Structure formats: C-alpha cells, structure tokens
C-alpha cells in the first residue's frame, strides 16, 4: 500500500479518535440543555439529607437536611430549574408513601414531591428498613476480644444471616417504589443511589473501635446491600449510582480532610457514620456525572 495512503488512513483514524461524531456532539448538547431545564426531586434518608452539615434547612428542621447535601450540589452543577429536596433523616421506604414523624413535627410523604413535570429523581433509601445505624452502633467495641464480644455472631439466627434476610425482603418494595415513581413522572430519569464505604478491609482498630472480624462483616453486608440495590434498579429499568466504589479510601478510618464518612466521634459537622461536607461534595461529583450522562 502506498505510503501516502497509509498516512491518510492514519490521519483519518486520528481524527475519528479525537473528534466525536456529529450526532454524539448533538446528543451532549441536548443532554446539557435538558439538565438545565430539570425539575429534580431528591428522595431518601439521612445518607442523602446530610444531618448536621451546615446549613440545615427550615422549616422541616426535624429532617436534618443540609443545603450542602449532594442533591443541592448536583442541582447547582447541572443548572436545574427546580430542586425539590424532600430527603429526611430516619426515613424508611414506608415514608415514601406515608407521612413521617420527626422530633420537630410531621413531614409529608416524600412521593408527594414527584409530579408529572418531574424530569430527574434520585432515591437513596433502605438503610433504615434494615437497621443499618443500629447495626454499626452494635459493633462499637471499646475492649477487643477476649474481653469484648464480636457483634457479627449476633446476626446469625438459625444458621441464617438476619441482616441479609432483611435486605432480601426489601427487593419487592424497591421495585414497586421505582414503578410508582415512574407512574407519577413518566418522563423522568430515575436513579437509585447506593451507600458509601463504611469500613476498609480489616478495619483500623482502635482508631475506629470496630474489631477486624466485625469490620469485615460490615463490609460484606454493605456490599451485599448495595448489590441488591443495583439489581433491583436494573430489574425496574432505572439507573443505579454506585457510591461505594468512589468512596474507597475515604472511609471513617482515613484522616480528616480525606474521609467522607465520619467515625463514632466526628471531627467535622456530621452525624457518626454519615457523610460530612467533603463527602457530599465527592458524592455530588459522582451523581452529577451519572445524571448528566443519562
């Protein structure tokens, strides 16, 4: 083959590699325009709400919802026309449909915020249904074995892992929830949001007083929980946003300024084993990328 032809083919290949097709550029422009017109509804529990992160939203102060949570930051990043953030600490899947009582009053069912004009929905829910916060609190161990007891054995009942049993029981509820969101907002892009990394392999006892066996049990059960969320999102035909993978290396064992999730004794304004402001910025970057590319 003549050298000039080879050079031309190489130039064409390079051009194709660095220049997106016209339809791809048009799609990107359309996505950006759509995002700027988004009516974004954020549903979820405290992992989405951001308890104690300044500033907390009034009038529903009992939800401990921050103006710097990932929903607010994502809405700003994509230039959404409207944000309806109804995330609320303590919320369960039932509170998508029923009012929720908080220490400072009752709040409306979260699904009330999803209407026909909604174009984007994120939902991070399920941790309170299975008792995630209590589970981690139970694993606090100020004295290691043989003086202190491991917590993981407490969750094996009749040879079954009760935490996984409760996780599996959530499957039909999450599928139903995704369907109900779709029925209310037929044109919306819908995303189930997973939960972060709460413990590295083997933990970091005594810096975070969870012994090795329990740290690995927490990791395994949360990985199972996140897999369940991803599977149910796929079954319902909606998106899934993984926060577990990008938060590796930002768990409670890492130092302030690096960690996204606070330990039992927080070093910044956040609830124990919940995202801090840095974590919400990190999660917002992940969520923004996911919803902008949909």
PDB file of C-alpha atoms in Angstrom:
ATOM      1  CA  UNK A   1       0.000   0.000   0.000  1.00  0.00           C
ATOM      2  CA  UNK A   2       1.496   3.434  -0.954  1.00  0.00           C
ATOM      3  CA  UNK A   3       2.936   5.399   1.953  1.00  0.00           C
ATOM      4  CA  UNK A   4       0.680   8.406   1.197  1.00  0.00           C
ATOM      5  CA  UNK A   5      -2.444   6.217   1.522  1.00  0.00           C
ATOM      6  CA  UNK A   6      -1.176   4.862   4.845  1.00  0.00           C
ATOM      7  CA  UNK A   7      -0.630   8.416   6.069  1.00  0.00           C
ATOM      8  CA  UNK A   8      -4.131   9.427   5.014  1.00  0.00           C
ATOM      9  CA  UNK A   9      -5.659   6.416   6.789  1.00  0.00           C
ATOM     10  CA  UNK A  10      -3.667   7.249   9.923  1.00  0.00           C
ATOM     11  CA  UNK A  11      -4.893  10.851   9.781  1.00  0.00           C
ATOM     12  CA  UNK A  12      -8.493   9.706   9.396  1.00  0.00           C
ATOM     13  CA  UNK A  13      -8.083   7.313  12.334  1.00  0.00           C
ATOM     14  CA  UNK A  14      -6.632  10.096  14.483  1.00  0.00           C
ATOM     15  CA  UNK A  15      -9.453  12.454  13.503  1.00  0.00           C
ATOM     16  CA  UNK A  16     -12.052   9.847  14.439  1.00  0.00           C
ATOM     17  CA  UNK A  17     -10.285   9.232  17.749  1.00  0.00           C
ATOM     18  CA  UNK A  18     -10.205  12.866  18.824  1.00  0.00           C
ATOM     19  CA  UNK A  19     -13.363  14.220  17.193  1.00  0.00           C
ATOM     20  CA  UNK A  20     -16.749  12.966  18.405  1.00  0.00           C
ATOM     21  CA  UNK A  21     -19.293  12.180  15.711  1.00  0.00           C
ATOM     22  CA  UNK A  22     -21.736  14.971  14.950  1.00  0.00           C
ATOM     23  CA  UNK A  23     -24.646  13.050  16.443  1.00  0.00           C
ATOM     24  CA  UNK A  24     -22.664  12.495  19.667  1.00  0.00           C
ATOM     25  CA  UNK A  25     -21.992  16.227  19.960  1.00  0.00           C
ATOM     26  CA  UNK A  26     -25.649  16.923  19.321  1.00  0.00           C
ATOM     27  CA  UNK A  27     -26.641  14.389  21.992  1.00  0.00           C
ATOM     28  CA  UNK A  28     -24.281  16.007  24.503  1.00  0.00           C
ATOM     29  CA  UNK A  29     -25.731  19.433  23.764  1.00  0.00           C
ATOM     30  CA  UNK A  30     -29.248  18.049  24.140  1.00  0.00           C
ATOM     31  CA  UNK A  31     -28.317  16.461  27.472  1.00  0.00           C
ATOM     32  CA  UNK A  32     -26.870  19.723  28.755  1.00  0.00           C
ATOM     33  CA  UNK A  33     -29.969  21.640  27.699  1.00  0.00           C
ATOM     34  CA  UNK A  34     -32.220  19.032  29.317  1.00  0.00           C
ATOM     35  CA  UNK A  35     -30.250  19.212  32.563  1.00  0.00           C
ATOM     36  CA  UNK A  36     -30.607  22.992  32.674  1.00  0.00           C
ATOM     37  CA  UNK A  37     -34.383  22.559  32.472  1.00  0.00           C
ATOM     38  CA  UNK A  38     -34.550  19.742  35.014  1.00  0.00           C
ATOM     39  CA  UNK A  39     -37.168  19.589  37.714  1.00  0.00           C
ATOM     40  CA  UNK A  40     -35.134  17.492  40.134  1.00  0.00           C
ATOM     41  CA  UNK A  41     -36.691  15.600  43.054  1.00  0.00           C
ATOM     42  CA  UNK A  42     -34.378  14.102  45.691  1.00  0.00           C
ATOM     43  CA  UNK A  43     -35.817  11.327  47.864  1.00  0.00           C
ATOM     44  CA  UNK A  44     -34.066   9.496  50.663  1.00  0.00           C
ATOM     45  CA  UNK A  45     -32.853   9.113  54.212  1.00  0.00           C
ATOM     46  CA  UNK A  46     -30.078  10.702  56.285  1.00  0.00           C
ATOM     47  CA  UNK A  47     -27.323   9.464  53.945  1.00  0.00           C
ATOM     48  CA  UNK A  48     -28.849  11.804  51.363  1.00  0.00           C
ATOM     49  CA  UNK A  49     -30.125  14.509  53.707  1.00  0.00           C
ATOM     50  CA  UNK A  50     -26.814  15.363  55.415  1.00  0.00           C
ATOM     51  CA  UNK A  51     -27.651  15.753  59.121  1.00  0.00           C
ATOM     52  CA  UNK A  52     -25.642  18.427  60.998  1.00  0.00           C
ATOM     53  CA  UNK A  53     -23.823  19.638  57.869  1.00  0.00           C
ATOM     54  CA  UNK A  54     -24.333  23.431  57.774  1.00  0.00           C
ATOM     55  CA  UNK A  55     -26.734  24.890  56.852  1.00  0.00           C
ATOM     56  CA  UNK A  56     -29.758  22.911  57.938  1.00  0.00           C
ATOM     57  CA  UNK A  57     -32.970  23.558  56.012  1.00  0.00           C
ATOM     58  CA  UNK A  58     -36.033  25.182  57.543  1.00  0.00           C
ATOM     59  CA  UNK A  59     -38.941  24.672  58.074  1.00  0.00           C
ATOM     60  CA  UNK A  60     -38.518  20.878  58.184  1.00  0.00           C
ATOM     61  CA  UNK A  61     -35.641  21.062  60.646  1.00  0.00           C
ATOM     62  CA  UNK A  62     -36.563  17.641  62.076  1.00  0.00           C
ATOM     63  CA  UNK A  63     -35.361  16.057  58.833  1.00  0.00           C
ATOM     64  CA  UNK A  64     -31.814  17.352  59.443  1.00  0.00           C
ATOM     65  CA  UNK A  65     -31.428  18.220  55.775  1.00  0.00           C
ATOM     66  CA  UNK A  66     -28.437  20.253  54.611  1.00  0.00           C
ATOM     67  CA  UNK A  67     -28.255  22.885  51.906  1.00  0.00           C
ATOM     68  CA  UNK A  68     -24.878  21.325  51.066  1.00  0.00           C
ATOM     69  CA  UNK A  69     -26.022  17.755  50.512  1.00  0.00           C
ATOM     70  CA  UNK A  70     -25.379  16.079  47.182  1.00  0.00           C
ATOM     71  CA  UNK A  71     -28.835  16.909  45.822  1.00  0.00           C
ATOM     72  CA  UNK A  72     -28.317  20.651  46.296  1.00  0.00           C
ATOM     73  CA  UNK A  73     -24.779  20.498  44.905  1.00  0.00           C
ATOM     74  CA  UNK A  74     -25.871  18.399  41.928  1.00  0.00           C
ATOM     75  CA  UNK A  75     -28.773  20.739  41.177  1.00  0.00           C
ATOM     76  CA  UNK A  76     -26.326  23.656  41.133  1.00  0.00           C
ATOM     77  CA  UNK A  77     -23.844  21.759  38.961  1.00  0.00           C
ATOM     78  CA  UNK A  78     -26.383  20.825  36.290  1.00  0.00           C
ATOM     79  CA  UNK A  79     -28.209  24.137  36.490  1.00  0.00           C
ATOM     80  CA  UNK A  80     -31.529  22.503  37.321  1.00  0.00           C
ATOM     81  CA  UNK A  81     -34.533  24.784  37.012  1.00  0.00           C
ATOM     82  CA  UNK A  82     -36.119  23.426  40.211  1.00  0.00           C
ATOM     83  CA  UNK A  83     -34.958  21.281  43.123  1.00  0.00           C
ATOM     84  CA  UNK A  84     -37.456  19.592  45.408  1.00  0.00           C
ATOM     85  CA  UNK A  85     -35.282  18.037  48.106  1.00  0.00           C
ATOM     86  CA  UNK A  86     -37.513  16.061  50.489  1.00  0.00           C
ATOM     87  CA  UNK A  87     -34.827  13.782  51.910  1.00  0.00           C
ATOM     88  CA  UNK A  88     -35.322  13.206  55.625  1.00  0.00           C
ATOM     89  CA  UNK A  89     -33.186  11.587  58.311  1.00  0.00           C
ATOM     90  CA  UNK A  90     -34.768   8.416  59.642  1.00  0.00           C
ATOM     91  CA  UNK A  91     -36.841   7.810  56.520  1.00  0.00           C
ATOM     92  CA  UNK A  92     -37.811   4.281  55.507  1.00  0.00           C
ATOM     93  CA  UNK A  93     -39.427   3.029  52.321  1.00  0.00           C
ATOM     94  CA  UNK A  94     -42.838   3.426  54.011  1.00  0.00           C
ATOM     95  CA  UNK A  95     -42.188   7.173  54.277  1.00  0.00           C
ATOM     96  CA  UNK A  96     -42.217   7.420  50.521  1.00  0.00           C
ATOM     97  CA  UNK A  97     -45.968   6.801  50.833  1.00  0.00           C
ATOM     98  CA  UNK A  98     -46.825   7.872  54.383  1.00  0.00           C
ATOM     99  CA  UNK A  99     -46.071  10.927  56.486  1.00  0.00           C
ATOM    100  CA  UNK A 100     -43.002  10.716  58.713  1.00  0.00           C
ATOM    101  CA  UNK A 101     -42.878  11.830  62.317  1.00  0.00           C
ATOM    102  CA  UNK A 102     -39.734  13.660  63.372  1.00  0.00           C
ATOM    103  CA  UNK A 103     -38.715  15.184  66.693  1.00  0.00           C
ATOM    104  CA  UNK A 104     -39.867  18.556  65.384  1.00  0.00           C
ATOM    105  CA  UNK A 105     -43.092  17.625  63.657  1.00  0.00           C
ATOM    106  CA  UNK A 106     -44.512  15.507  60.868  1.00  0.00           C
ATOM    107  CA  UNK A 107     -43.489  15.748  57.210  1.00  0.00           C
ATOM    108  CA  UNK A 108     -45.465  14.754  54.135  1.00  0.00           C
ATOM    109  CA  UNK A 109     -44.891  11.519  52.180  1.00  0.00           C
ATOM    110  CA  UNK A 110     -41.836  12.034  50.015  1.00  0.00           C
ATOM    111  CA  UNK A 111     -43.551  10.815  46.845  1.00  0.00           C
ATOM    112  CA  UNK A 112     -45.840  13.856  47.034  1.00  0.00           C
ATOM    113  CA  UNK A 113     -42.927  15.828  45.592  1.00  0.00           C
ATOM    114  CA  UNK A 114     -42.860  13.685  42.432  1.00  0.00           C
ATOM    115  CA  UNK A 115     -45.270  15.133  39.887  1.00  0.00           C
ATOM    116  CA  UNK A 116     -45.828  14.927  36.139  1.00  0.00           C
ATOM    117  CA  UNK A 117     -43.354  17.775  35.463  1.00  0.00           C
ATOM    118  CA  UNK A 118     -40.505  15.961  37.260  1.00  0.00           C
ATOM    119  CA  UNK A 119     -37.621  15.165  34.923  1.00  0.00           C
ATOM    120  CA  UNK A 120     -34.982  13.800  37.332  1.00  0.00           C
ATOM    121  CA  UNK A 121     -35.295  11.705  40.508  1.00  0.00           C
ATOM    122  CA  UNK A 122     -32.642  10.300  42.826  1.00  0.00           C
ATOM    123  CA  UNK A 123     -33.670   7.982  45.649  1.00  0.00           C
ATOM    124  CA  UNK A 124     -31.383   6.685  48.392  1.00  0.00           C
ATOM    125  CA  UNK A 125     -33.444   4.566  50.759  1.00  0.00           C
ATOM    126  CA  UNK A 126     -33.489   1.238  52.569  1.00  0.00           C
ATOM    127  CA  UNK A 127     -30.786   1.547  55.225  1.00  0.00           C
ATOM    128  CA  UNK A 128     -33.291   2.318  57.989  1.00  0.00           C
ATOM    129  CA  UNK A 129     -35.560  -0.525  56.884  1.00  0.00           C
ATOM    130  CA  UNK A 130     -32.803  -2.983  57.749  1.00  0.00           C
ATOM    131  CA  UNK A 131     -31.417  -1.038  60.743  1.00  0.00           C
ATOM    132  CA  UNK A 132     -28.019  -0.014  59.365  1.00  0.00           C
ATOM    133  CA  UNK A 133     -27.343   2.655  62.005  1.00  0.00           C
ATOM    134  CA  UNK A 134     -28.177   0.342  64.895  1.00  0.00           C
ATOM    135  CA  UNK A 135     -26.113  -2.390  63.298  1.00  0.00           C
ATOM    136  CA  UNK A 136     -22.962  -0.238  63.241  1.00  0.00           C
ATOM    137  CA  UNK A 137     -23.644   1.067  66.753  1.00  0.00           C
ATOM    138  CA  UNK A 138     -23.832  -2.533  67.987  1.00  0.00           C
ATOM    139  CA  UNK A 139     -20.358  -3.178  66.623  1.00  0.00           C
ATOM    140  CA  UNK A 140     -18.715  -0.470  68.758  1.00  0.00           C
ATOM    141  CA  UNK A 141     -16.165  -2.405  70.807  1.00  0.00           C
ATOM    142  CA  UNK A 142     -14.066  -0.487  73.309  1.00  0.00           C
ATOM    143  CA  UNK A 143     -12.416  -3.693  74.527  1.00  0.00           C
ATOM    144  CA  UNK A 144     -11.217  -6.209  71.941  1.00  0.00           C
ATOM    145  CA  UNK A 145     -11.709  -9.978  72.340  1.00  0.00           C
ATOM    146  CA  UNK A 146     -11.454 -11.923  74.526  1.00  0.00           C
ATOM    147  CA  UNK A 147     -12.788  -9.171  76.809  1.00  0.00           C
ATOM    148  CA  UNK A 148     -15.118  -7.568  74.291  1.00  0.00           C
ATOM    149  CA  UNK A 149     -17.541  -9.577  72.179  1.00  0.00           C
ATOM    150  CA  UNK A 150     -17.732  -9.530  68.405  1.00  0.00           C
ATOM    151  CA  UNK A 151     -21.066  -8.319  67.064  1.00  0.00           C
ATOM    152  CA  UNK A 152     -21.250 -10.378  63.892  1.00  0.00           C
ATOM    153  CA  UNK A 153     -22.395 -13.550  65.687  1.00  0.00           C
ATOM    154  CA  UNK A 154     -25.487 -11.707  66.948  1.00  0.00           C
ATOM    155  CA  UNK A 155     -26.872 -11.576  63.411  1.00  0.00           C
ATOM    156  CA  UNK A 156     -26.742 -15.306  62.665  1.00  0.00           C
ATOM    157  CA  UNK A 157     -30.090 -16.816  63.646  1.00  0.00           C
ATOM    158  CA  UNK A 158     -30.849 -20.479  62.918  1.00  0.00           C
ATOM    159  CA  UNK A 159     -27.939 -20.571  60.525  1.00  0.00           C
ATOM    160  CA  UNK A 160     -29.156 -17.549  58.557  1.00  0.00           C
ATOM    161  CA  UNK A 161     -27.739 -14.068  58.390  1.00  0.00           C
ATOM    162  CA  UNK A 162     -30.659 -11.962  59.614  1.00  0.00           C
ATOM    163  CA  UNK A 163     -29.208  -8.807  58.046  1.00  0.00           C
ATOM    164  CA  UNK A 164     -29.233 -10.422  54.608  1.00  0.00           C
ATOM    165  CA  UNK A 165     -32.728 -11.790  55.168  1.00  0.00           C
ATOM    166  CA  UNK A 166     -33.974  -8.249  55.858  1.00  0.00           C
ATOM    167  CA  UNK A 167     -32.055  -6.975  52.847  1.00  0.00           C
ATOM    168  CA  UNK A 168     -33.712  -9.508  50.553  1.00  0.00           C
ATOM    169  CA  UNK A 169     -37.125  -8.617  51.978  1.00  0.00           C
ATOM    170  CA  UNK A 170     -36.643  -5.098  50.576  1.00  0.00           C
ATOM    171  CA  UNK A 171     -36.372  -6.252  46.964  1.00  0.00           C
ATOM    172  CA  UNK A 172     -40.075  -6.126  46.001  1.00  0.00           C
ATOM    173  CA  UNK A 173     -40.587  -2.845  47.846  1.00  0.00           C
ATOM    174  CA  UNK A 174     -37.802  -1.147  45.903  1.00  0.00           C
ATOM    175  CA  UNK A 175     -39.082  -2.470  42.591  1.00  0.00           C
ATOM    176  CA  UNK A 176     -42.550  -1.200  43.479  1.00  0.00           C
ATOM    177  CA  UNK A 177     -41.154   2.176  44.514  1.00  0.00           C
ATOM    178  CA  UNK A 178     -39.349   2.611  41.196  1.00  0.00           C
ATOM    179  CA  UNK A 179     -42.552   1.744  39.370  1.00  0.00           C
ATOM    180  CA  UNK A 180     -44.566   4.214  41.424  1.00  0.00           C
ATOM    181  CA  UNK A 181     -42.049   6.993  40.716  1.00  0.00           C
ATOM    182  CA  UNK A 182     -42.269   6.181  37.004  1.00  0.00           C
ATOM    183  CA  UNK A 183     -46.079   6.276  37.135  1.00  0.00           C
ATOM    184  CA  UNK A 184     -46.008   9.749  38.698  1.00  0.00           C
ATOM    185  CA  UNK A 185     -43.272  11.113  36.429  1.00  0.00           C
ATOM    186  CA  UNK A 186     -43.290   9.206  33.115  1.00  0.00           C
ATOM    187  CA  UNK A 187     -40.598  11.395  31.532  1.00  0.00           C
ATOM    188  CA  UNK A 188     -38.173  11.390  34.469  1.00  0.00           C
ATOM    189  CA  UNK A 189     -34.685   9.934  34.585  1.00  0.00           C
ATOM    190  CA  UNK A 190     -34.698   7.849  37.762  1.00  0.00           C
ATOM    191  CA  UNK A 191     -31.657   6.749  39.742  1.00  0.00           C
ATOM    192  CA  UNK A 192     -31.324   4.541  42.816  1.00  0.00           C
ATOM    193  CA  UNK A 193     -28.312   5.726  44.824  1.00  0.00           C
ATOM    194  CA  UNK A 194     -26.193   3.231  46.744  1.00  0.00           C
ATOM    195  CA  UNK A 195     -24.429   3.675  50.072  1.00  0.00           C
ATOM    196  CA  UNK A 196     -20.791   4.516  50.774  1.00  0.00           C
ATOM    197  CA  UNK A 197     -17.866   2.507  52.132  1.00  0.00           C
ATOM    198  CA  UNK A 198     -18.112   2.418  55.915  1.00  0.00           C
ATOM    199  CA  UNK A 199     -15.114   0.237  56.734  1.00  0.00           C
ATOM    200  CA  UNK A 200     -11.872  -0.726  54.969  1.00  0.00           C
ATOM    201  CA  UNK A 201     -10.686  -4.350  54.921  1.00  0.00           C
ATOM    202  CA  UNK A 202      -9.909  -5.445  58.494  1.00  0.00           C
ATOM    203  CA  UNK A 203     -10.909  -2.034  59.894  1.00  0.00           C
ATOM    204  CA  UNK A 204      -8.463   0.148  61.830  1.00  0.00           C
ATOM    205  CA  UNK A 205      -8.944  -0.812  65.484  1.00  0.00           C
ATOM    206  CA  UNK A 206      -8.557   1.023  67.853  1.00  0.00           C
ATOM    207  CA  UNK A 207      -8.703   4.254  65.814  1.00  0.00           C
ATOM    208  CA  UNK A 208     -12.234   3.262  64.911  1.00  0.00           C
ATOM    209  CA  UNK A 209     -13.182   0.732  67.616  1.00  0.00           C
ATOM    210  CA  UNK A 210     -14.602  -1.979  65.399  1.00  0.00           C
ATOM    211  CA  UNK A 211     -12.586  -5.194  65.568  1.00  0.00           C
ATOM    212  CA  UNK A 212     -11.283  -6.913  62.438  1.00  0.00           C
ATOM    213  CA  UNK A 213     -13.994  -9.583  62.230  1.00  0.00           C
ATOM    214  CA  UNK A 214     -16.780  -7.022  62.640  1.00  0.00           C
ATOM    215  CA  UNK A 215     -15.227  -4.564  60.174  1.00  0.00           C
ATOM    216  CA  UNK A 216     -15.105  -7.300  57.548  1.00  0.00           C
ATOM    217  CA  UNK A 217     -18.670  -8.314  58.397  1.00  0.00           C
ATOM    218  CA  UNK A 218     -19.865  -4.715  57.959  1.00  0.00           C
ATOM    219  CA  UNK A 219     -18.066  -4.542  54.594  1.00  0.00           C
ATOM    220  CA  UNK A 220     -19.564  -7.808  53.396  1.00  0.00           C
ATOM    221  CA  UNK A 221     -23.110  -6.960  54.440  1.00  0.00           C
ATOM    222  CA  UNK A 222     -22.969  -3.478  52.907  1.00  0.00           C
ATOM    223  CA  UNK A 223     -21.576  -4.894  49.684  1.00  0.00           C
ATOM    224  CA  UNK A 224     -24.492  -7.333  49.638  1.00  0.00           C
ATOM    225  CA  UNK A 225     -26.916  -4.492  50.324  1.00  0.00           C
ATOM    226  CA  UNK A 226     -25.503  -2.345  47.516  1.00  0.00           C
ATOM    227  CA  UNK A 227     -25.608  -5.290  45.109  1.00  0.00           C
ATOM    228  CA  UNK A 228     -29.268  -5.737  45.994  1.00  0.00           C
ATOM    229  CA  UNK A 229     -29.962  -2.063  45.257  1.00  0.00           C
ATOM    230  CA  UNK A 230     -28.175  -2.309  41.905  1.00  0.00           C
ATOM    231  CA  UNK A 231     -30.044  -5.496  40.988  1.00  0.00           C
ATOM    232  CA  UNK A 232     -33.434  -4.039  41.833  1.00  0.00           C
ATOM    233  CA  UNK A 233     -32.660  -0.857  39.928  1.00  0.00           C
ATOM    234  CA  UNK A 234     -31.799  -2.956  36.879  1.00  0.00           C
ATOM    235  CA  UNK A 235     -34.942  -5.057  37.308  1.00  0.00           C
ATOM    236  CA  UNK A 236     -37.046  -1.888  37.425  1.00  0.00           C
ATOM    237  CA  UNK A 237     -35.306  -0.386  34.392  1.00  0.00           C
ATOM    238  CA  UNK A 238     -33.846   2.602  36.238  1.00  0.00           C
ATOM    239  CA  UNK A 239     -30.288   3.783  36.815  1.00  0.00           C
ATOM    240  CA  UNK A 240     -28.002   2.923  39.710  1.00  0.00           C
ATOM    241  CA  UNK A 241     -25.353   5.253  41.125  1.00  0.00           C
ATOM    242  CA  UNK A 242     -22.526   3.484  42.954  1.00  0.00           C
ATOM    243  CA  UNK A 243     -21.146   5.484  45.887  1.00  0.00           C
ATOM    244  CA  UNK A 244     -19.333   2.541  47.457  1.00  0.00           C
ATOM    245  CA  UNK A 245     -16.522   2.345  44.892  1.00  0.00           C
ATOM    246  CA  UNK A 246     -15.651   6.076  44.688  1.00  0.00           C
ATOM    247  CA  UNK A 247     -15.652   6.346  48.490  1.00  0.00           C
ATOM    248  CA  UNK A 248     -12.934   3.693  48.888  1.00  0.00           C
ATOM    249  CA  UNK A 249     -10.038   5.439  50.597  1.00  0.00           C
ATOM    250  CA  UNK A 250     -12.404   7.986  52.147  1.00  0.00           C
ATOM    251  CA  UNK A 251     -13.883   5.761  54.862  1.00  0.00           C
ATOM    252  CA  UNK A 252     -14.041   6.603  58.609  1.00  0.00           C
ATOM    253  CA  UNK A 253     -10.544   5.165  59.125  1.00  0.00           C
ATOM    254  CA  UNK A 254      -8.953   7.873  56.990  1.00  0.00           C
ATOM    255  CA  UNK A 255      -7.878  11.236  58.464  1.00  0.00           C
ATOM    256  CA  UNK A 256      -9.911  14.456  58.457  1.00  0.00           C
ATOM    257  CA  UNK A 257      -9.599  16.194  55.132  1.00  0.00           C
ATOM    258  CA  UNK A 258      -9.600  12.826  53.374  1.00  0.00           C
ATOM    259  CA  UNK A 259     -12.557  10.985  54.825  1.00  0.00           C
ATOM    260  CA  UNK A 260     -16.069  11.390  53.501  1.00  0.00           C
ATOM    261  CA  UNK A 261     -17.779   9.419  56.266  1.00  0.00           C
ATOM    262  CA  UNK A 262     -17.285  10.371  59.915  1.00  0.00           C
ATOM    263  CA  UNK A 263     -16.472   7.779  62.635  1.00  0.00           C
ATOM    264  CA  UNK A 264     -18.082   7.361  66.052  1.00  0.00           C
ATOM    265  CA  UNK A 265     -16.527  10.645  67.190  1.00  0.00           C
ATOM    266  CA  UNK A 266     -16.835  13.083  64.246  1.00  0.00           C
ATOM    267  CA  UNK A 267     -14.120  15.622  63.570  1.00  0.00           C
ATOM    268  CA  UNK A 268     -16.420  17.799  61.456  1.00  0.00           C
ATOM    269  CA  UNK A 269     -20.087  18.711  61.457  1.00  0.00           C
ATOM    270  CA  UNK A 270     -21.811  15.426  60.660  1.00  0.00           C
ATOM    271  CA  UNK A 271     -23.589  12.566  62.365  1.00  0.00           C
ATOM    272  CA  UNK A 272     -21.436   9.487  63.147  1.00  0.00           C
ATOM    273  CA  UNK A 273     -21.142   7.159  60.155  1.00  0.00           C
ATOM    274  CA  UNK A 274     -22.742   9.713  57.862  1.00  0.00           C
ATOM    275  CA  UNK A 275     -21.258  11.894  55.132  1.00  0.00           C
ATOM    276  CA  UNK A 276     -19.510  15.135  56.041  1.00  0.00           C
ATOM    277  CA  UNK A 277     -19.401  18.197  53.767  1.00  0.00           C
ATOM    278  CA  UNK A 278     -16.355  16.847  51.897  1.00  0.00           C
ATOM    279  CA  UNK A 279     -18.176  13.568  51.354  1.00  0.00           C
ATOM    280  CA  UNK A 280     -21.227  15.329  49.996  1.00  0.00           C
ATOM    281  CA  UNK A 281     -19.008  17.170  47.512  1.00  0.00           C
ATOM    282  CA  UNK A 282     -17.482  13.877  46.461  1.00  0.00           C
ATOM    283  CA  UNK A 283     -20.876  12.217  46.106  1.00  0.00           C
ATOM    284  CA  UNK A 284     -22.231  15.215  44.194  1.00  0.00           C
ATOM    285  CA  UNK A 285     -19.471  14.822  41.621  1.00  0.00           C
ATOM    286  CA  UNK A 286     -20.418  11.173  41.131  1.00  0.00           C
ATOM    287  CA  UNK A 287     -24.162  11.891  40.988  1.00  0.00           C
ATOM    288  CA  UNK A 288     -23.665  14.847  38.635  1.00  0.00           C
ATOM    289  CA  UNK A 289     -21.662  12.727  36.210  1.00  0.00           C
ATOM    290  CA  UNK A 290     -24.288   9.975  36.284  1.00  0.00           C
ATOM    291  CA  UNK A 291     -27.346  12.158  35.755  1.00  0.00           C
ATOM    292  CA  UNK A 292     -25.660  14.356  33.146  1.00  0.00           C
ATOM    293  CA  UNK A 293     -24.792  11.358  31.008  1.00  0.00           C
ATOM    294  CA  UNK A 294     -28.269   9.814  31.112  1.00  0.00           C
TER     295      UNK A 294
END
